[in-house]
Amino acid sequence: MPDPRPAPEYGFGRPATEAEIKAWNVEVAPNGEGLPPGRGTVKAGATVFAKKCASCHGATGKEGPMPQLVGGQGTLATDRPVRTVGSYWPYATTLYDYVARAMPYQAPGSLQPDEVYALVAWILFQNGIVTEDTVMDARTLPTVRMPNRHGFVSDPRPDVAK
């Protein structure tokens, strides 16, 4: 039910333009539906990562101070699971979606599709999931099989979408 009270006014900001809404309104499904045009390589991803990500995730994606992106394989069943892209994430396409929406931390949504594809390629390479010569795009990304793809169970509640 919509709130019947008038929206408060704070004296700053402006309505988003249609172009801004269109740019932010990207939704990528596990099967790759919604991936935009573009492409990126592991090599290009290394450059983007060094410039825009390493200050938070470390030079190799393992150091932090923000969450570790690389490693953790074989730790999920231990007392100290390390949930990384390589150990935990079930779909590579959701990595694209998350990076495009939320990264870099200080400027979320500012990366171009080629940069996001390149970062995804580099992160997957660092986790040993793709080879160094991999080119990531809307066709190849959905074909990546993540190590923990079958590590999740479906929600059995009847009111939850499958």
mmCIF file of C-alpha atoms in Angstrom:
data_model
loop_
_atom_site.group_PDB
_atom_site.id
_atom_site.type_symbol
_atom_site.label_atom_id
_atom_site.label_comp_id
_atom_site.label_asym_id
_atom_site.label_seq_id
_atom_site.Cartn_x
_atom_site.Cartn_y
_atom_site.Cartn_z
ATOM 1 C CA MET A 1 0.000 0.000 0.000
ATOM 2 C CA PRO A 2 1.501 3.364 -0.983
ATOM 3 C CA ASP A 3 2.221 5.849 1.783
ATOM 4 C CA PRO A 4 -0.566 8.521 1.573
ATOM 5 C CA ARG A 5 1.645 11.211 3.078
ATOM 6 C CA PRO A 6 3.383 13.671 0.709
ATOM 7 C CA ALA A 7 7.046 12.924 0.043
ATOM 8 C CA PRO A 8 9.334 15.097 2.155
ATOM 9 C CA GLU A 9 11.377 17.752 0.389
ATOM 10 C CA TYR A 10 14.970 18.342 1.421
ATOM 11 C CA GLY A 11 15.959 21.136 -0.940
ATOM 12 C CA PHE A 12 18.564 19.206 -2.896
ATOM 13 C CA GLY A 13 18.783 16.573 -5.595
ATOM 14 C CA ARG A 14 16.755 16.253 -8.801
ATOM 15 C CA PRO A 15 14.594 13.662 -10.479
ATOM 16 C CA ALA A 16 16.565 11.023 -12.357
ATOM 17 C CA THR A 17 16.494 11.315 -16.152
ATOM 18 C CA GLU A 18 15.184 8.491 -18.321
ATOM 19 C CA ALA A 19 18.764 7.837 -19.507
ATOM 20 C CA GLU A 20 19.986 7.547 -15.901
ATOM 21 C CA ILE A 21 17.192 5.157 -15.006
ATOM 22 C CA LYS A 22 17.898 3.081 -18.115
ATOM 23 C CA ALA A 23 21.613 2.891 -17.260
ATOM 24 C CA TRP A 24 20.910 1.710 -13.702
ATOM 25 C CA ASN A 25 18.043 -0.601 -14.616
ATOM 26 C CA VAL A 26 20.208 -3.569 -15.590
ATOM 27 C CA GLU A 27 19.235 -6.940 -14.210
ATOM 28 C CA VAL A 28 21.231 -10.038 -15.057
ATOM 29 C CA ALA A 29 19.721 -13.484 -14.489
ATOM 30 C CA PRO A 30 21.728 -16.654 -13.744
ATOM 31 C CA ASN A 31 21.162 -17.786 -17.345
ATOM 32 C CA GLY A 32 22.708 -14.572 -18.664
ATOM 33 C CA GLU A 33 19.460 -12.873 -19.658
ATOM 34 C CA GLY A 34 19.991 -9.140 -19.348
ATOM 35 C CA LEU A 35 23.739 -9.120 -19.999
ATOM 36 C CA PRO A 36 24.632 -6.046 -22.056
ATOM 37 C CA PRO A 37 26.832 -5.971 -25.174
ATOM 38 C CA GLY A 38 30.541 -5.728 -24.519
ATOM 39 C CA ARG A 39 33.570 -7.902 -23.909
ATOM 40 C CA GLY A 40 36.613 -8.153 -21.708
ATOM 41 C CA THR A 41 39.796 -10.168 -21.347
ATOM 42 C CA VAL A 42 41.730 -11.366 -18.325
ATOM 43 C CA LYS A 43 44.605 -9.039 -19.259
ATOM 44 C CA ALA A 44 42.324 -5.994 -19.476
ATOM 45 C CA GLY A 45 40.706 -7.050 -16.197
ATOM 46 C CA ALA A 46 44.090 -7.035 -14.452
ATOM 47 C CA THR A 47 44.558 -3.403 -15.459
ATOM 48 C CA VAL A 48 41.066 -2.364 -14.333
ATOM 49 C CA PHE A 49 41.440 -4.292 -11.066
ATOM 50 C CA ALA A 50 44.764 -2.629 -10.263
ATOM 51 C CA LYS A 51 43.318 0.842 -10.900
ATOM 52 C CA LYS A 52 39.858 0.518 -9.378
ATOM 53 C CA CYS A 53 39.702 -2.490 -7.036
ATOM 54 C CA ALA A 54 43.089 -3.317 -5.509
ATOM 55 C CA SER A 55 42.907 -0.576 -2.876
ATOM 56 C CA CYS A 56 40.002 -2.443 -1.268
ATOM 57 C CA HIS A 57 40.633 -6.090 -2.236
ATOM 58 C CA GLY A 58 44.445 -6.172 -2.393
ATOM 59 C CA ALA A 59 46.718 -6.644 -5.382
ATOM 60 C CA THR A 60 45.666 -10.275 -5.909
ATOM 61 C CA GLY A 61 42.118 -10.153 -4.554
ATOM 62 C CA LYS A 62 43.167 -12.007 -1.396
ATOM 63 C CA GLU A 63 44.509 -9.286 0.865
ATOM 64 C CA GLY A 64 41.632 -6.959 1.695
ATOM 65 C CA PRO A 65 40.801 -4.907 3.702
ATOM 66 C CA MET A 66 37.444 -5.584 2.030
ATOM 67 C CA PRO A 67 36.206 -9.143 1.427
ATOM 68 C CA GLN A 68 38.532 -11.630 -0.200
ATOM 69 C CA LEU A 69 37.585 -12.398 -3.814
ATOM 70 C CA VAL A 70 40.065 -15.161 -4.577
ATOM 71 C CA GLY A 71 40.722 -18.486 -2.879
ATOM 72 C CA GLY A 72 38.697 -20.275 -0.240
ATOM 73 C CA GLN A 73 38.175 -23.424 -2.275
ATOM 74 C CA GLY A 74 37.521 -26.375 0.042
ATOM 75 C CA THR A 75 36.769 -24.227 3.100
ATOM 76 C CA LEU A 76 32.970 -24.086 3.045
ATOM 77 C CA ALA A 77 32.584 -27.194 5.220
ATOM 78 C CA THR A 78 35.233 -26.075 7.708
ATOM 79 C CA ASP A 79 34.931 -24.022 10.901
ATOM 80 C CA ARG A 80 36.356 -21.031 9.007
ATOM 81 C CA PRO A 81 34.693 -20.936 5.594
ATOM 82 C CA VAL A 82 36.111 -18.390 3.164
ATOM 83 C CA ARG A 83 33.298 -17.314 0.865
ATOM 84 C CA THR A 84 34.818 -16.019 -2.331
ATOM 85 C CA VAL A 85 33.721 -15.917 -5.943
ATOM 86 C CA GLY A 86 35.626 -19.148 -6.504
ATOM 87 C CA SER A 87 34.414 -21.023 -3.455
ATOM 88 C CA TYR A 88 30.879 -19.843 -2.904
ATOM 89 C CA TRP A 89 29.139 -18.150 -5.833
ATOM 90 C CA PRO A 90 26.866 -20.473 -7.847
ATOM 91 C CA TYR A 91 26.636 -18.378 -11.049
ATOM 92 C CA ALA A 92 29.237 -16.318 -12.881
ATOM 93 C CA THR A 93 26.553 -14.079 -14.354
ATOM 94 C CA THR A 94 25.609 -12.763 -10.929
ATOM 95 C CA LEU A 95 29.213 -11.639 -10.513
ATOM 96 C CA TYR A 96 28.701 -9.391 -13.535
ATOM 97 C CA ASP A 97 25.450 -8.061 -12.062
ATOM 98 C CA TYR A 98 27.000 -7.352 -8.663
ATOM 99 C CA VAL A 99 30.129 -5.671 -10.001
ATOM 100 C CA ALA A 100 28.116 -3.548 -12.435
ATOM 101 C CA ARG A 101 25.729 -2.378 -9.732
ATOM 102 C CA ALA A 102 27.906 -2.027 -6.666
ATOM 103 C CA MET A 103 31.529 -1.500 -7.663
ATOM 104 C CA PRO A 104 33.796 0.251 -7.215
ATOM 105 C CA TYR A 105 32.682 0.992 -3.682
ATOM 106 C CA GLN A 106 33.280 4.745 -3.969
ATOM 107 C CA ALA A 107 31.560 5.034 -7.372
ATOM 108 C CA PRO A 108 29.024 2.213 -7.801
ATOM 109 C CA GLY A 109 27.635 1.795 -11.289
ATOM 110 C CA SER A 110 30.424 3.812 -12.886
ATOM 111 C CA LEU A 111 32.138 0.920 -14.717
ATOM 112 C CA GLN A 112 31.457 0.452 -18.415
ATOM 113 C CA PRO A 113 30.304 -2.999 -19.628
ATOM 114 C CA ASP A 114 33.740 -3.775 -21.144
ATOM 115 C CA GLU A 115 35.385 -3.013 -17.790
ATOM 116 C CA VAL A 116 32.918 -5.233 -15.938
ATOM 117 C CA TYR A 117 33.399 -8.135 -18.369
ATOM 118 C CA ALA A 118 37.168 -7.724 -17.997
ATOM 119 C CA LEU A 119 36.986 -7.675 -14.199
ATOM 120 C CA VAL A 120 34.793 -10.764 -14.194
ATOM 121 C CA ALA A 121 37.274 -12.531 -16.488
ATOM 122 C CA TRP A 122 40.206 -11.575 -14.231
ATOM 123 C CA ILE A 123 38.446 -12.625 -11.012
ATOM 124 C CA LEU A 124 37.385 -15.947 -12.525
ATOM 125 C CA PHE A 125 40.938 -16.511 -13.800
ATOM 126 C CA GLN A 126 42.427 -15.735 -10.388
ATOM 127 C CA ASN A 127 40.088 -18.354 -8.918
ATOM 128 C CA GLY A 128 41.222 -20.963 -11.465
ATOM 129 C CA ILE A 129 37.811 -21.130 -13.139
ATOM 130 C CA VAL A 130 38.727 -19.827 -16.617
ATOM 131 C CA THR A 131 41.955 -19.760 -18.578
ATOM 132 C CA GLU A 132 44.118 -16.709 -19.136
ATOM 133 C CA ASP A 133 43.029 -16.406 -22.772
ATOM 134 C CA THR A 134 39.326 -16.300 -21.943
ATOM 135 C CA VAL A 135 37.241 -13.547 -23.507
ATOM 136 C CA MET A 136 34.159 -12.782 -21.453
ATOM 137 C CA ASP A 137 30.971 -11.491 -23.071
ATOM 138 C CA ALA A 138 27.212 -12.111 -23.031
ATOM 139 C CA ARG A 139 27.708 -15.384 -24.915
ATOM 140 C CA THR A 140 30.611 -16.875 -22.924
ATOM 141 C CA LEU A 141 29.812 -15.739 -19.382
ATOM 142 C CA PRO A 142 26.636 -17.865 -18.963
ATOM 143 C CA THR A 143 28.625 -20.961 -20.005
ATOM 144 C CA VAL A 144 31.023 -20.679 -17.054
ATOM 145 C CA ARG A 145 30.387 -23.464 -14.538
ATOM 146 C CA MET A 146 31.111 -22.303 -11.021
ATOM 147 C CA PRO A 147 32.583 -24.829 -8.557
ATOM 148 C CA ASN A 148 29.778 -24.336 -6.019
ATOM 149 C CA ARG A 149 26.949 -24.317 -8.552
ATOM 150 C CA HIS A 150 25.276 -27.299 -6.882
ATOM 151 C CA GLY A 151 26.118 -26.257 -3.339
ATOM 152 C CA PHE A 152 22.770 -24.601 -2.742
ATOM 153 C CA VAL A 153 19.352 -26.147 -2.130
ATOM 154 C CA SER A 154 16.052 -24.854 -3.465
ATOM 155 C CA ASP A 155 13.669 -23.121 -1.101
ATOM 156 C CA PRO A 156 10.794 -25.603 -0.708
ATOM 157 C CA ARG A 157 8.202 -23.026 0.346
ATOM 158 C CA PRO A 158 5.354 -22.916 -2.190
ATOM 159 C CA ASP A 159 5.177 -19.117 -2.192
ATOM 160 C CA VAL A 160 8.819 -18.685 -3.244
ATOM 161 C CA ALA A 161 9.524 -18.351 -6.965
ATOM 162 C CA LYS A 162 11.573 -21.217 -8.389
#
